[in-house]
Structure formats: structure tokens, C-alpha cells
Coordinates of C-alpha atoms in Angstrom, one line a residue:
M1 CA -43.0 -11.6 37.9
S2 CA -42.0 -14.1 34.2
L3 CA -45.5 -14.6 32.8
P4 CA -46.9 -18.2 32.2
E5 CA -45.9 -21.1 29.7
N6 CA -47.1 -20.7 26.3
T7 CA -48.8 -16.5 27.5
A8 CA -47.6 -13.6 26.0
A9 CA -48.5 -10.1 26.3
D10 CA -48.3 -7.4 23.2
R11 CA -45.6 -4.8 24.2
T12 CA -44.6 -1.6 22.8
F13 CA -41.2 -1.3 21.7
Q14 CA -39.7 2.4 23.8
V15 CA -38.9 4.2 20.2
D16 CA -40.6 4.6 16.8
L17 CA -39.4 1.4 16.1
R18 CA -40.5 2.1 11.8
G19 CA -38.1 5.4 11.8
L20 CA -35.6 3.8 13.6
V21 CA -35.1 1.9 10.4
D22 CA -35.2 3.7 8.1
L23 CA -33.0 5.7 9.6
L24 CA -30.5 2.2 9.9
S25 CA -30.9 1.7 6.1
H26 CA -30.3 5.1 4.9
H27 CA -27.8 6.5 7.5
L28 CA -26.0 3.8 9.1
Y29 CA -25.8 0.3 7.2
S30 CA -24.2 0.2 3.5
S31 CA -26.5 -2.3 3.2
P32 CA -28.9 -5.0 3.9
R33 CA -26.1 -7.4 3.9
V34 CA -25.2 -6.8 7.2
Y35 CA -28.3 -8.3 9.1
L36 CA -25.4 -11.3 8.7
R37 CA -23.2 -9.6 10.8
E38 CA -24.6 -7.9 12.9
L39 CA -26.5 -11.5 14.5
M40 CA -22.9 -13.2 13.6
Q41 CA -21.1 -11.5 15.4
N42 CA -23.9 -11.6 18.4
A43 CA -23.4 -14.9 18.7
V44 CA -19.4 -14.7 19.3
D45 CA -19.9 -12.2 22.1
A46 CA -22.5 -15.2 23.5
L47 CA -19.1 -17.6 22.7
T48 CA -16.6 -14.9 24.3
A49 CA -19.1 -15.0 27.5
R50 CA -19.8 -18.0 28.1
R51 CA -16.6 -19.4 27.9
A52 CA -15.3 -16.5 30.7
L53 CA -17.8 -19.1 32.6
E54 CA -17.1 -21.9 31.4
P55 CA -13.0 -22.1 29.1
Q56 CA -12.7 -25.9 28.4
G57 CA -16.1 -25.7 26.8
A58 CA -16.6 -26.4 23.5
F59 CA -18.9 -23.9 21.1
G60 CA -20.1 -22.8 17.8
I61 CA -21.7 -21.1 15.6
R62 CA -24.6 -22.6 13.1
L63 CA -26.4 -21.2 10.5
Y64 CA -29.2 -22.9 8.5
A65 CA -30.6 -21.5 4.9
D66 CA -33.3 -23.3 3.7
G67 CA -36.9 -23.0 2.8
G68 CA -36.9 -19.4 2.9
V69 CA -36.1 -18.9 6.6
V70 CA -32.1 -18.3 7.8
R71 CA -31.7 -19.1 11.6
V72 CA -28.6 -18.7 13.8
E73 CA -27.6 -21.0 16.5
D74 CA -25.2 -20.6 18.3
D75 CA -24.3 -22.4 21.5
G76 CA -23.6 -19.3 24.0
V77 CA -24.2 -16.9 27.8
G78 CA -28.2 -17.0 26.7
L79 CA -30.2 -14.7 27.9
T80 CA -32.8 -14.1 30.9
E81 CA -36.4 -13.2 30.1
A82 CA -35.0 -10.1 32.0
D83 CA -32.3 -9.5 29.6
V84 CA -34.6 -10.0 26.8
H85 CA -37.0 -6.9 27.9
T86 CA -33.3 -4.8 29.0
F87 CA -30.9 -5.9 25.4
L88 CA -33.8 -6.6 23.1
A89 CA -36.6 -4.6 23.7
T90 CA -35.6 -0.7 25.0
I91 CA -33.5 0.6 22.1
G92 CA -31.1 3.6 23.5
R93 CA -30.6 4.8 26.8
S94 CA -28.2 7.5 28.5
S95 CA -24.8 7.9 28.4
K96 CA -23.9 7.1 31.7
R97 CA -25.4 4.0 31.0
A98 CA -23.7 3.0 27.4
D99 CA -20.1 4.0 29.1
K100 CA -21.2 0.9 31.9
I101 CA -22.7 -1.8 29.0
A102 CA -19.8 -0.6 27.3
E103 CA -17.1 -1.1 30.4
Q104 CA -18.3 -4.3 31.3
R105 CA -18.7 -6.0 27.7
A106 CA -15.0 -4.6 26.7
D107 CA -14.2 -8.5 25.2
F108 CA -17.2 -8.3 22.6
I109 CA -17.5 -7.4 19.1
G110 CA -21.1 -5.1 20.0
Q111 CA -21.5 -2.6 21.3
F112 CA -24.3 -0.7 20.9
G113 CA -27.9 -2.7 21.9
I114 CA -28.7 -2.0 18.0
G115 CA -27.1 -5.1 15.6
L116 CA -29.9 -7.5 16.0
L117 CA -33.1 -5.0 14.4
S118 CA -30.5 -4.4 12.2
C119 CA -32.2 -8.1 10.6
F120 CA -35.6 -5.6 9.8
L121 CA -33.2 -4.3 6.8
V122 CA -34.4 -8.4 5.5
A123 CA -37.5 -9.2 7.8
D124 CA -41.1 -8.4 9.1
E125 CA -39.9 -10.5 12.1
I126 CA -37.6 -11.7 14.3
H127 CA -38.0 -14.9 16.9
V128 CA -35.6 -15.4 19.3
V129 CA -35.3 -18.4 21.9
S130 CA -32.6 -17.9 23.8
R131 CA -31.3 -19.9 27.2
S132 CA -28.7 -18.7 30.3
A133 CA -25.9 -20.4 31.1
C134 CA -26.1 -17.6 33.8
T135 CA -28.8 -19.6 35.5
P136 CA -29.5 -23.7 34.6
D137 CA -32.9 -23.9 36.0
A138 CA -33.7 -20.8 34.0
P139 CA -36.8 -21.0 31.1
A140 CA -35.9 -20.6 27.6
V141 CA -37.5 -17.9 26.7
E142 CA -39.2 -16.4 22.9
W143 CA -39.0 -12.9 22.0
R144 CA -40.5 -12.1 19.0
G145 CA -40.8 -8.4 17.2
R146 CA -42.3 -7.2 14.5
G147 CA -42.0 -4.5 12.5
D148 CA -45.2 -2.8 13.1
G149 CA -42.7 -1.5 15.9
S150 CA -44.6 -4.3 18.6
Y151 CA -43.4 -7.4 20.2
T152 CA -44.2 -10.9 22.2
V153 CA -42.2 -11.6 25.4
R154 CA -43.0 -15.6 27.1
T155 CA -41.5 -18.1 28.5
L156 CA -40.9 -21.6 26.5
P157 CA -40.8 -25.1 28.8
A158 CA -37.4 -26.2 29.1
S159 CA -37.7 -29.3 26.3
A160 CA -37.8 -26.3 23.5
R161 CA -34.9 -25.4 24.2
P162 CA -32.4 -27.7 26.4
Q163 CA -28.8 -26.8 26.3
P164 CA -27.9 -23.3 27.0
G165 CA -27.8 -20.4 24.1
T166 CA -30.0 -18.5 21.9
T167 CA -31.3 -19.0 17.8
V168 CA -32.6 -16.0 15.8
T169 CA -35.6 -16.8 12.7
L170 CA -35.8 -14.6 9.8
T171 CA -38.4 -15.4 7.8
P172 CA -37.0 -12.3 5.5
R173 CA -38.9 -10.8 2.8
A174 CA -39.8 -11.4 -0.4
D175 CA -37.9 -7.7 -1.6
A176 CA -35.6 -8.8 0.1
A177 CA -34.8 -12.7 -1.4
E178 CA -31.4 -12.3 -2.9
W179 CA -29.8 -11.1 0.2
T180 CA -31.3 -14.2 2.1
R181 CA -30.9 -17.2 -0.5
P182 CA -28.3 -19.7 0.8
A183 CA -26.2 -19.5 -2.0
Q184 CA -25.6 -15.8 -0.5
V185 CA -25.8 -16.1 3.0
H186 CA -22.6 -19.0 2.4
A187 CA -21.1 -15.9 0.9
L188 CA -21.4 -13.2 3.6
A189 CA -21.1 -15.8 6.6
R190 CA -17.0 -16.2 4.2
H191 CA -17.2 -12.6 3.6
F192 CA -18.0 -11.6 7.1
G193 CA -16.4 -14.7 9.3
S194 CA -13.8 -16.4 8.0
L195 CA -11.0 -15.2 11.0
L196 CA -13.2 -15.5 13.8
R197 CA -11.8 -17.6 16.5
H198 CA -14.9 -20.1 17.0
P199 CA -15.9 -22.5 14.9
V200 CA -19.0 -21.3 12.5
T201 CA -21.1 -23.9 10.1
F202 CA -23.4 -24.0 7.3
D203 CA -26.3 -26.0 6.1
D204 CA -28.0 -25.5 3.6
G205 CA -30.4 -27.6 4.4
A206 CA -30.0 -30.3 1.1
G207 CA -28.5 -32.5 2.6
G208 CA -25.5 -32.5 3.2
P209 CA -22.6 -32.0 5.6
A210 CA -22.0 -28.3 6.6
V211 CA -20.1 -26.4 5.8
P212 CA -16.9 -25.5 7.6
V213 CA -16.8 -21.3 7.3
N214 CA -13.5 -20.4 9.2
P215 CA -12.4 -23.5 8.3
E216 CA -8.4 -22.0 8.5
P217 CA -7.3 -20.2 11.2
A218 CA -5.6 -16.9 9.9
P219 CA -2.4 -16.9 8.2
W220 CA -0.1 -15.0 10.5
S221 CA -1.1 -17.7 13.2
L222 CA 0.3 -20.5 11.5
T223 CA 3.9 -21.8 12.1
H224 CA 5.9 -22.9 9.2
P225 CA 9.5 -24.2 9.0
T226 CA 10.8 -21.1 7.3
P227 CA 10.6 -17.7 6.8
G228 CA 10.3 -17.9 3.0
A229 CA 8.4 -20.4 3.3
R230 CA 6.1 -17.5 5.8
G231 CA 6.9 -15.0 3.2
R232 CA 6.0 -17.1 0.4
A233 CA 2.3 -18.0 2.4
L234 CA 1.7 -15.0 3.8
A235 CA 1.3 -13.2 -0.2
A236 CA -0.4 -15.8 -1.6
Y237 CA -3.3 -14.5 1.0
G238 CA -2.7 -11.3 -0.3
E239 CA -3.0 -12.0 -3.5
E240 CA -6.3 -14.4 -2.5
V241 CA -7.8 -11.4 -0.5
F242 CA -6.9 -7.8 -3.4
G243 CA -6.5 -9.5 -6.5
F244 CA -3.1 -8.8 -6.9
K245 CA 0.4 -10.9 -6.4
P246 CA 1.9 -8.1 -3.6
L247 CA 5.2 -7.1 -4.6
D248 CA 6.3 -7.8 -0.9
T249 CA 4.4 -8.5 2.1
I250 CA 5.6 -6.7 5.4
E251 CA 4.1 -8.5 8.9
L252 CA 2.3 -6.8 11.1
D253 CA 2.4 -7.4 15.4
L254 CA 1.2 -4.5 17.2
P255 CA 0.3 -6.9 20.6
A256 CA -0.4 -3.9 22.9
V257 CA -3.2 -3.5 20.9
G258 CA -3.4 -6.6 19.8
L259 CA -2.8 -6.5 15.9
K260 CA -1.9 -9.5 13.8
G261 CA -1.4 -9.0 9.9
I262 CA -0.1 -8.2 6.9
A263 CA 1.0 -5.1 3.8
C264 CA 1.1 -6.6 0.8
I265 CA 3.0 -3.3 -2.3
L266 CA 0.8 -2.5 -4.3
P267 CA 2.8 -3.6 -7.7
D268 CA 1.9 -0.8 -9.9
A269 CA 2.0 3.1 -9.5
V270 CA -1.3 4.6 -8.0
P271 CA -1.6 8.9 -7.8
S272 CA -0.7 10.7 -5.4
G273 CA -3.0 10.9 -2.5
R274 CA -5.0 8.2 -3.2
R275 CA -6.2 6.6 0.1
H276 CA -7.2 2.5 -0.7
G277 CA -9.0 1.4 1.6
H278 CA -8.0 -2.4 4.2
R279 CA -9.7 -4.6 5.1
V280 CA -10.0 -4.5 9.4
H281 CA -11.1 -7.4 11.8
V282 CA -11.6 -6.8 15.4
K283 CA -11.6 -9.9 16.9
G284 CA -12.0 -11.8 13.7
M285 CA -14.9 -9.9 12.2
L286 CA -14.2 -7.7 9.2
L287 CA -15.6 -4.8 10.1
S288 CA -14.5 -2.7 7.0
E289 CA -13.1 -3.3 3.9
Q290 CA -12.8 0.5 3.3
A291 CA -10.8 2.4 6.0
P292 CA -7.9 4.3 5.3
E293 CA -8.3 6.3 8.2
I294 CA -5.5 2.7 9.8
L295 CA -2.7 4.6 8.1
P296 CA -1.0 7.7 7.1
D297 CA -2.1 9.5 4.1
W298 CA 2.1 9.0 2.5
A299 CA 0.9 5.0 3.1
F300 CA -0.8 4.8 -0.3
F301 CA 1.2 2.3 -1.4
V302 CA -0.1 -0.7 0.5
R303 CA -2.7 -2.4 1.2
C304 CA -3.9 -3.7 4.5
V305 CA -5.7 -6.5 6.0
V306 CA -5.5 -6.7 9.7
D307 CA -7.0 -8.3 13.1
A308 CA -7.2 -6.7 16.5
E309 CA -8.6 -6.6 19.7
S310 CA -8.8 -2.9 20.9
L311 CA -9.6 -0.9 17.8
R312 CA -12.7 0.1 18.8
P313 CA -15.7 0.4 16.2
T314 CA -18.5 3.1 15.5
A315 CA -22.4 2.5 15.8
S316 CA -22.3 0.8 11.8
R317 CA -19.3 -1.2 12.8
E318 CA -18.4 0.0 8.7
S319 CA -15.3 2.3 10.7
L320 CA -13.2 2.7 13.0
Y321 CA -14.2 5.5 15.8
E322 CA -11.1 8.0 15.7
D323 CA -9.1 8.0 19.5
D324 CA -6.0 8.0 20.6
T325 CA -5.7 3.7 20.3
L326 CA -6.6 4.6 16.8
A327 CA -4.0 7.6 16.6
A328 CA -1.2 4.7 18.0
V329 CA -1.8 2.4 15.7
R330 CA -2.3 4.5 12.9
D331 CA 1.9 5.4 13.9
A332 CA 3.2 2.6 15.1
L333 CA 2.2 1.1 11.5
A334 CA 3.6 3.7 10.0
E335 CA 7.3 3.1 11.8
R336 CA 6.1 -0.3 10.7
L337 CA 6.3 0.9 6.9
R338 CA 9.9 2.3 7.7
E339 CA 10.9 0.5 9.0
W340 CA 10.1 -2.1 6.0
I341 CA 11.8 0.6 3.9
A342 CA 14.7 1.1 5.7
K343 CA 15.9 -2.7 5.0
A344 CA 15.2 -2.8 2.3
A345 CA 17.3 0.2 1.5
A346 CA 20.2 -1.6 3.0
S347 CA 20.1 -5.8 2.4
D348 CA 17.9 -5.8 -0.4
P349 CA 19.1 -3.3 -3.3
D350 CA 16.8 -5.1 -6.4
L351 CA 14.1 -5.5 -3.8
L352 CA 14.4 -1.3 -3.2
A353 CA 15.1 -0.1 -6.8
R354 CA 11.8 -2.5 -8.0
F355 CA 10.0 -0.3 -5.1
L356 CA 11.2 3.2 -5.9
Q357 CA 10.4 2.4 -9.9
V358 CA 7.5 1.8 -9.0
H359 CA 6.2 3.9 -5.3
H360 CA 9.0 6.5 -6.0
L361 CA 6.1 9.6 -5.3
A362 CA 5.1 7.9 -2.3
V363 CA 8.9 7.4 -1.2
K364 CA 9.0 11.2 -1.8
S365 CA 6.6 12.6 0.1
L366 CA 7.6 11.8 3.0
A367 CA 10.9 12.3 3.3
V368 CA 9.9 16.0 2.8
H369 CA 8.5 15.6 6.5
D370 CA 10.9 12.2 8.3
D371 CA 14.6 12.7 7.4
E372 CA 15.6 9.3 8.3
I373 CA 14.0 8.2 5.3
L374 CA 15.7 11.4 3.7
R375 CA 18.9 10.1 4.6
M376 CA 18.4 6.2 3.1
L377 CA 16.5 7.2 0.3
L378 CA 16.6 10.6 -1.1
P379 CA 19.9 9.5 -3.4
W380 CA 18.7 6.8 -4.7
L381 CA 14.9 8.8 -5.7
P382 CA 14.5 9.0 -9.8
F383 CA 14.7 12.7 -10.9
E384 CA 13.8 14.2 -14.4
T385 CA 17.3 15.4 -15.9
T386 CA 18.9 17.6 -18.6
D387 CA 20.9 13.7 -18.8
G388 CA 17.5 12.2 -18.5
H389 CA 16.0 10.0 -15.6
A390 CA 18.2 9.5 -13.3
T391 CA 18.7 9.7 -9.1
L392 CA 20.2 12.2 -7.5
D393 CA 23.2 10.5 -7.0
E394 CA 24.1 9.3 -10.6
F395 CA 23.1 12.7 -11.7
A396 CA 26.0 15.0 -8.6
R397 CA 28.9 12.6 -10.2
T398 CA 28.6 14.5 -13.2
H399 CA 27.3 17.4 -11.7
R400 CA 28.9 19.2 -8.6
T401 CA 26.9 21.9 -9.2
V402 CA 23.0 21.1 -9.0
L403 CA 20.5 23.4 -10.5
V404 CA 16.6 23.2 -10.1
T405 CA 14.1 24.8 -12.3
A406 CA 10.4 26.6 -10.1
S407 CA 8.4 24.5 -12.5
V408 CA 7.8 22.0 -15.4
E409 CA 7.5 24.7 -18.6
E410 CA 10.8 26.2 -17.5
F411 CA 11.9 23.0 -17.6
R412 CA 11.2 22.1 -20.6
Q413 CA 12.2 25.9 -22.3
V414 CA 15.5 25.3 -20.5
A415 CA 16.7 21.3 -21.5
A416 CA 18.3 21.3 -24.4
I417 CA 19.9 24.3 -24.3
A418 CA 21.1 23.1 -20.4
S419 CA 22.6 20.5 -21.3
A420 CA 24.1 21.5 -24.6
A421 CA 25.5 24.6 -22.2
G422 CA 26.9 21.3 -19.8
L423 CA 24.7 22.9 -17.1
G424 CA 23.2 19.8 -14.8
V425 CA 19.3 20.9 -14.3
V426 CA 16.3 19.0 -12.5
N427 CA 13.4 19.1 -13.2
G428 CA 12.1 20.7 -10.0
G429 CA 8.5 21.2 -11.2
Y430 CA 6.9 17.9 -10.2
T431 CA 4.7 17.9 -6.3
Y432 CA 7.9 17.5 -3.1
D433 CA 11.1 17.7 -6.0
R434 CA 12.4 21.2 -5.5
E435 CA 11.8 20.6 -1.6
L436 CA 13.8 17.5 -1.7
V437 CA 17.0 18.4 -4.3
H438 CA 17.8 20.9 -1.9
R439 CA 18.0 18.9 0.9
L440 CA 20.6 16.7 -1.6
P441 CA 23.8 18.8 0.7
E442 CA 22.5 17.6 3.4
I443 CA 23.1 14.3 2.2
R444 CA 25.9 14.6 -0.1
P445 CA 27.9 17.7 1.4
E446 CA 30.5 17.7 -1.4
V447 CA 27.8 19.2 -4.2
S448 CA 25.9 22.5 -4.5
V449 CA 22.0 23.7 -5.2
A450 CA 20.7 26.3 -7.3
D451 CA 18.0 28.3 -8.5
L452 CA 17.7 28.3 -12.2
D453 CA 17.1 31.7 -13.0
P454 CA 16.9 32.9 -16.7
E455 CA 21.2 34.8 -15.5
T456 CA 22.1 31.9 -14.7
L457 CA 21.0 30.7 -18.5
T458 CA 22.0 33.7 -20.1
A459 CA 25.6 33.8 -19.2
H460 CA 26.1 30.8 -20.5
L461 CA 25.3 31.1 -23.6
D462 CA 28.1 33.3 -26.0
P463 CA 28.0 36.2 -27.1
V464 CA 28.0 37.2 -31.3
D465 CA 31.2 39.7 -32.0
R466 CA 30.6 43.1 -32.2
E467 CA 30.3 43.2 -35.9
T468 CA 27.5 40.4 -36.8
E469 CA 25.7 42.3 -33.5
L470 CA 26.5 45.5 -35.9
A471 CA 25.6 43.9 -39.0
A472 CA 22.1 42.7 -37.5
A473 CA 21.3 44.9 -35.7
A474 CA 18.1 46.6 -38.0
Y475 CA 16.6 43.8 -37.1
L476 CA 17.3 43.3 -33.2
A477 CA 15.5 46.4 -33.7
R478 CA 11.9 45.6 -35.0
A479 CA 12.3 42.0 -33.7
R480 CA 11.9 44.2 -30.3
D481 CA 9.6 46.2 -32.1
A482 CA 6.9 43.5 -33.0
L483 CA 7.4 40.6 -30.3
A484 CA 7.3 44.6 -27.8
V485 CA 3.1 44.0 -27.2
F486 CA 4.3 40.4 -25.5
D487 CA 6.7 42.4 -22.9
C488 CA 9.2 40.4 -25.1
D489 CA 13.7 41.4 -25.2
V490 CA 15.7 40.2 -28.5
A491 CA 19.4 39.3 -28.0
L492 CA 21.1 37.6 -30.1
R493 CA 23.5 34.7 -28.8
T494 CA 25.8 31.3 -30.1
F495 CA 24.6 28.5 -28.3
Q496 CA 24.1 24.8 -29.2
P497 CA 22.7 22.5 -30.1
A498 CA 22.7 24.6 -33.7
S499 CA 19.4 22.7 -34.4
A500 CA 17.4 25.6 -32.0
P501 CA 16.8 28.8 -34.2
A502 CA 15.5 31.3 -31.2
L503 CA 15.7 30.4 -27.1
L504 CA 12.4 31.9 -24.8
I505 CA 13.4 32.4 -21.9
D506 CA 10.3 33.8 -20.0
S507 CA 9.4 32.2 -16.0
R508 CA 5.5 31.8 -15.0
D509 CA 6.1 34.6 -12.8
A510 CA 7.4 37.0 -14.7
R511 CA 4.5 36.7 -16.8
H512 CA 2.3 36.5 -13.9
E513 CA 4.0 39.7 -12.6
R514 CA 3.7 41.2 -16.7
T515 CA -0.1 40.9 -16.1
R516 CA -0.4 42.8 -12.7
S517 CA 0.9 45.2 -14.4
Q518 CA -1.4 45.7 -17.1
L519 CA -5.0 45.9 -15.0
A520 CA -2.8 48.7 -12.8
R521 CA -2.4 49.8 -15.8
E522 CA -6.5 49.9 -17.2
Q523 CA -7.5 50.0 -13.8
E524 CA -5.2 53.7 -13.0
G525 CA -7.6 55.9 -11.1
G526 CA -9.4 53.1 -9.9
L527 CA -9.6 50.7 -6.3
W528 CA -7.8 48.5 -7.9
G529 CA -5.6 49.8 -10.3
D530 CA -4.1 52.0 -6.3
I531 CA -4.4 48.5 -4.6
L532 CA -2.5 46.9 -7.6
G533 CA 0.0 49.9 -7.9
S534 CA 1.1 49.7 -5.1
L535 CA 2.6 47.0 -5.7
R536 CA 4.5 47.4 -8.1
Q537 CA 7.5 46.3 -8.9
E538 CA 9.9 46.9 -12.2
V539 CA 8.5 44.4 -14.5
P540 CA 10.4 41.4 -16.1
R541 CA 10.6 40.8 -19.4
A542 CA 10.4 37.8 -21.2
Q543 CA 13.6 37.6 -23.2
L544 CA 13.5 35.6 -26.9
I545 CA 17.0 34.8 -27.5
L546 CA 18.5 34.2 -31.3
N547 CA 21.0 31.3 -31.9
Q548 CA 23.2 33.1 -33.7
L549 CA 24.3 29.0 -35.3
N550 CA 21.2 28.2 -36.8
P551 CA 20.9 29.0 -40.9
L552 CA 17.4 30.1 -40.4
V553 CA 18.6 32.8 -38.4
R554 CA 21.5 34.1 -40.0
T555 CA 19.6 34.5 -42.9
A556 CA 16.3 35.7 -41.0
V557 CA 19.4 39.1 -39.2
T558 CA 20.5 40.0 -43.0
I559 CA 16.0 40.9 -44.6
E560 CA 16.5 44.4 -44.9
E561 CA 12.4 44.1 -45.9
P562 CA 10.8 45.9 -42.7
E563 CA 6.9 43.7 -42.8
L564 CA 9.2 40.2 -43.8
A565 CA 11.1 41.1 -41.0
R566 CA 8.7 41.4 -38.5
T567 CA 6.9 38.4 -39.6
S568 CA 9.8 36.3 -39.9
A569 CA 10.1 37.3 -35.4
E570 CA 6.7 37.1 -35.1
A571 CA 7.7 33.4 -36.3
L572 CA 10.7 33.0 -34.4
Y573 CA 8.7 33.9 -30.8
G574 CA 5.8 31.6 -31.5
Q575 CA 8.1 28.4 -32.1
A576 CA 10.3 28.9 -29.4
A577 CA 6.9 29.8 -27.7
M578 CA 5.2 26.1 -28.3
L579 CA 8.5 24.1 -28.6
S580 CA 8.4 25.6 -24.3
R581 CA 5.8 23.8 -23.8
R582 CA 4.1 26.1 -21.5
P583 CA 0.0 26.7 -22.7
L584 CA -0.3 30.0 -25.2
R585 CA -2.0 33.4 -24.9
P586 CA -4.5 34.0 -27.1
A587 CA -2.5 36.0 -28.3
E588 CA 1.1 34.1 -29.4
S589 CA -1.8 31.8 -30.6
S590 CA -3.2 34.6 -32.7
L591 CA 0.3 35.1 -34.3
I592 CA 1.5 32.2 -35.0
N593 CA -1.1 31.4 -37.3
R594 CA -1.2 34.8 -38.9
S595 CA 3.1 34.9 -39.9
F596 CA 2.7 31.9 -40.4
L597 CA 0.1 32.5 -43.4
D598 CA 2.5 36.1 -44.0
L599 CA 5.8 33.8 -44.8
L600 CA 3.5 31.7 -46.9
A601 CA 2.5 34.1 -48.9
H602 CA 5.9 36.3 -49.4
A603 CA 6.5 33.0 -50.1
L604 CA 4.0 32.2 -53.7
R605 CA 4.6 36.2 -54.4
K606 CA 8.1 34.7 -55.1
D607 CA 7.7 32.1 -56.9
S608 CA 5.5 33.5 -59.1

């Protein structure tokens, strides 16, 4: 039964309101600023319902911020007194009831019934006056909700609200002034509502005319005289939204879910795996600026702004609900990005080259799992090689056998020597590179690919003649004895460049195996010793290969003084270890320092 006009009765929310507001502010919403988005969303939903009743009606939303008061008016469907008790006073229904409401309100943005309570983040009292369009002779209804958990409902004379719709008025708290100043309210309205389909205006109470919040429709809904003009307009919008000039702009259109928008190719590289946030609007209202879930992980080279009809927001309406629809949208947008790459590869090689120069790592991560992209782009992807940075297509023209290292460290050890020996080696130590190089024969069958191991490299180093090797035998024996602590063998070869005195071949796997064997010896007899001993294999040794073509080496192998021979071998090992650019073990750092000081002391004694 309705209350008499101008009478009111205190009632209490069917929840602990103070606890709920604390929950909203600390756990659900990211910032108090969402209060205006929630009010605008409620107004948009009301207009959507009114439009269903009167399809030809001209309805809108009006925002006011004046004298410390924020007011939102809409020409929507309005509320009856029963609606007020149902939707404004009872928070939290059974799951069956929630599902029913969601089904009935599938065309609405908000489906959770808690949006209005977000206003308690900035105000201690919410004043609502509403009149229903569904029941023309129904009176206007006033609802006042207070932060202490109480509310009042009363009916008002028709003059209080002559036309259907709703007015929500907030008197902000002093500590919320930063969110309710006129300039801030206008900025928030533009931020959240720039793509809304209903007209929204803002009035700051200064006496001037109300200004439109969303004067232009979504840029992708406009027509342009030429495709080029359309592309430039969309790129300009992307630059306005994201603050960078896109390398290119991809138009997105998924009619099945009512999604439209653009993807902007970033002009600069980003770290692998870093997921950018994307601007997602739902029915025109900005949902989130941080929605990485709308694209797969590998698509970190783009940022999107989209507007969708069928995506479900979470309870906070600040992110997307992970369901089958979102998964299908993510797959469809990923396919659209693949199509763009394919089109660039087929018809715009300059654009493709600029794209790969910046985002080759992203494409490599995609090519590992996508055979179509692999076939299209693998020959054009850049790699670090013994011929410098080159595409695999360029590299395969001069090297029918392509060797690939397992790590960056191994590539740096052998690059100069392999290049001088005419070997074609690719650095396979970076993410995805080794796996991708091994797939090159799928695209270029005339090319073979193999892993580079120490035996392959040493096989391309020329042996010295027997007489030279016999003459150096004593030195080589002392060198092996000096470097035995590092499980390192020493050999004498000739190779280019002659400026390189020594080459240290020592793979990471070999070092790990030697470390394991050392632990097994130290733990012998214990539990871990038994376990490690059961894994024992023939321990691979490092190789220090001295270059007979180098003048310093030719002098060193003639040294007869035992201590000086030992010191020179340690110095050559230390110099080769540093050139390999791998991390030095403490014993190696100590050896380098000691051998330098010993050689310096020997030189000073000789001079004196």
C-alpha cells in the first residue's frame, strides 16, 4: 500500500550498509570516481528500457555539478514505489533471482543492483526522485538513502516530476571534493561516456549553455570518402586515445557479438610477455582501460579500443567476465591480427619490414605455434648470425647448411672463429630462435639445419704439422697440468682470424655435468652421492685451442721456464674465458688476477 503524500517512514537496508560500502571502496571498485559511471550506467539502462516502450522518443541524460551538489537526470523508464523497494532497498538476492534479472535485462549495462550504492563512496546521502513511464498515472516517488543504513520512501505530487524519468542528487562529503568539482565531473563524464549512444550534456551552473559530453559518434561508425581517409581518421583517434602515433591501424568488426573498434600497432618494441591494457566499452560505456584478457598473450604489439554489445562485465564493471563469449572474441580478434600480418606480407613489404624491425619477437612467439605465420614470415624474421643481423632468407642464400647454437654464450664463443672458417652459425640462445631455425627446412627444403657442437667447430680448424706439434709438446703438457683444475684440455691448431690467440670451447651443459660430478665426488658414500653417482656419465671437458697463427702463441709455446709457461697458459685461458662473455667462476677470476700479476712481476724482473 502506498504511503500518503508528504509522509515518510524510516526503513533499514537488508544488509550492513557500512560494511558493504567498505567492501565497495576497498575491494570492488578501484577508485571513488566510479560513482559517476554507475549513475550514468543506471541512466543509460533506464533510457534503454524507455526506448523499448517508445522507439521514436527523444530521450537523453543531463549532468549538473553546481554549488557542491552533483545531479544526474534522465528521461528513462523511471521507477514505481514497488520498483524502489525492489531495486534500491534490497541488496543481494538468491542466485535464481539474480539469474532471472540478468535474463530480463540482457540489453542493459548494469546487472548487479549495487551500482547506486557506489555513491556512498563520495556522499552520506543519496536523493532519488523518479516517475515511471510504464504506469503513466503513478505518482512520483522519492527515496532517500543514508550512510547509516536507513532510508525513507514517500510519494510526491505529480508536479514534483512532471515527466517520466529519474533524478539522482548527491551532496558530497568534504573529503570527496576532488571527485565532485564541476571540472572533475565533466572530465569523468567525458572519460566514461564519450561513446554512449544517447545524448549526454553537462552544466556547471555558471550560466552558460550545457555542453555535450559525447558530441561525436564512435569514429568507426562514421563514413569517409575513401579508405585512405578512413584509415587516417581511425589512426588519429587511436593517437588521441593512447598518446602515440600507430605504426598502422587495424579495424575490428565482429557482428556476432556487436563488437567494433580498432587495434593500434605500437611504434616501439615492448618487453616479451608484457600485456597492455585495452580500452573496452560495453554498449558505449567505458568498462576498463586495463583489459588485457581481450587479446591473447602474444598480441602485446597492439593496443585496442573496442565497443561491444555481448561481453559481460564483472561485478565491479571494471573488467570482463571470463566466459565462452570472451574466449570466442579473443580467438576472433587474434585471427584478425593474423589476417593483417598476412595482408602486409602479401601486399605491403615496406610496412611488413617496419613492423618486423620493431616487433619481431612478438611474431616469433606467434610463429612457434602458428604454422601459417611460420610459413609466411619465418624467412623474413631477423636473427643474430655470423654474418651480422640478417633474415633467414638472406642467410640461407650463402649458407646451405645452417648451424645453430643452444645459447647466446656459445654463439659468442665461436662467432668470430666460425665466421673466419666459413661456417654459417645462427645464435639460437634467444627466446624461440633455436626452435624456429630448426623449422627453416619446412619452408626452404634446400637448406639443412644442425646444432653446432664443439666437434663440428674443431673439425673446421686446421691441425698443425707434426714437427710443430712435437716442438710444442712440453709447453702443452705444462698447460694441461695448469688447467686441470678447470677440467680443460689444451690443443694447438691454426685458424682465422690470426689475431685471436686462443678459443675456449666450453658449453653450459658441459659445465653443469662437471659440477654434478664434483658434487658426487664430494658427497661420495652419502645419499646424495649415491643419487648423483647413478647419473654419472663420461665427464665432458672444456677445450682451450691455441692458435699457431698468432705471434703471441708462437712465442709462448717456446717457453722453457716451467713457472712462466704455466703462468702464460693461465693468462691465455683467462683471456679466452673473458672473450666468451660467459659468467666467470670465482676460481677463474682469481686465476686471471694472479696470472696478470705474475706476468707483470716477471716483466719487471727481466727489465731490472
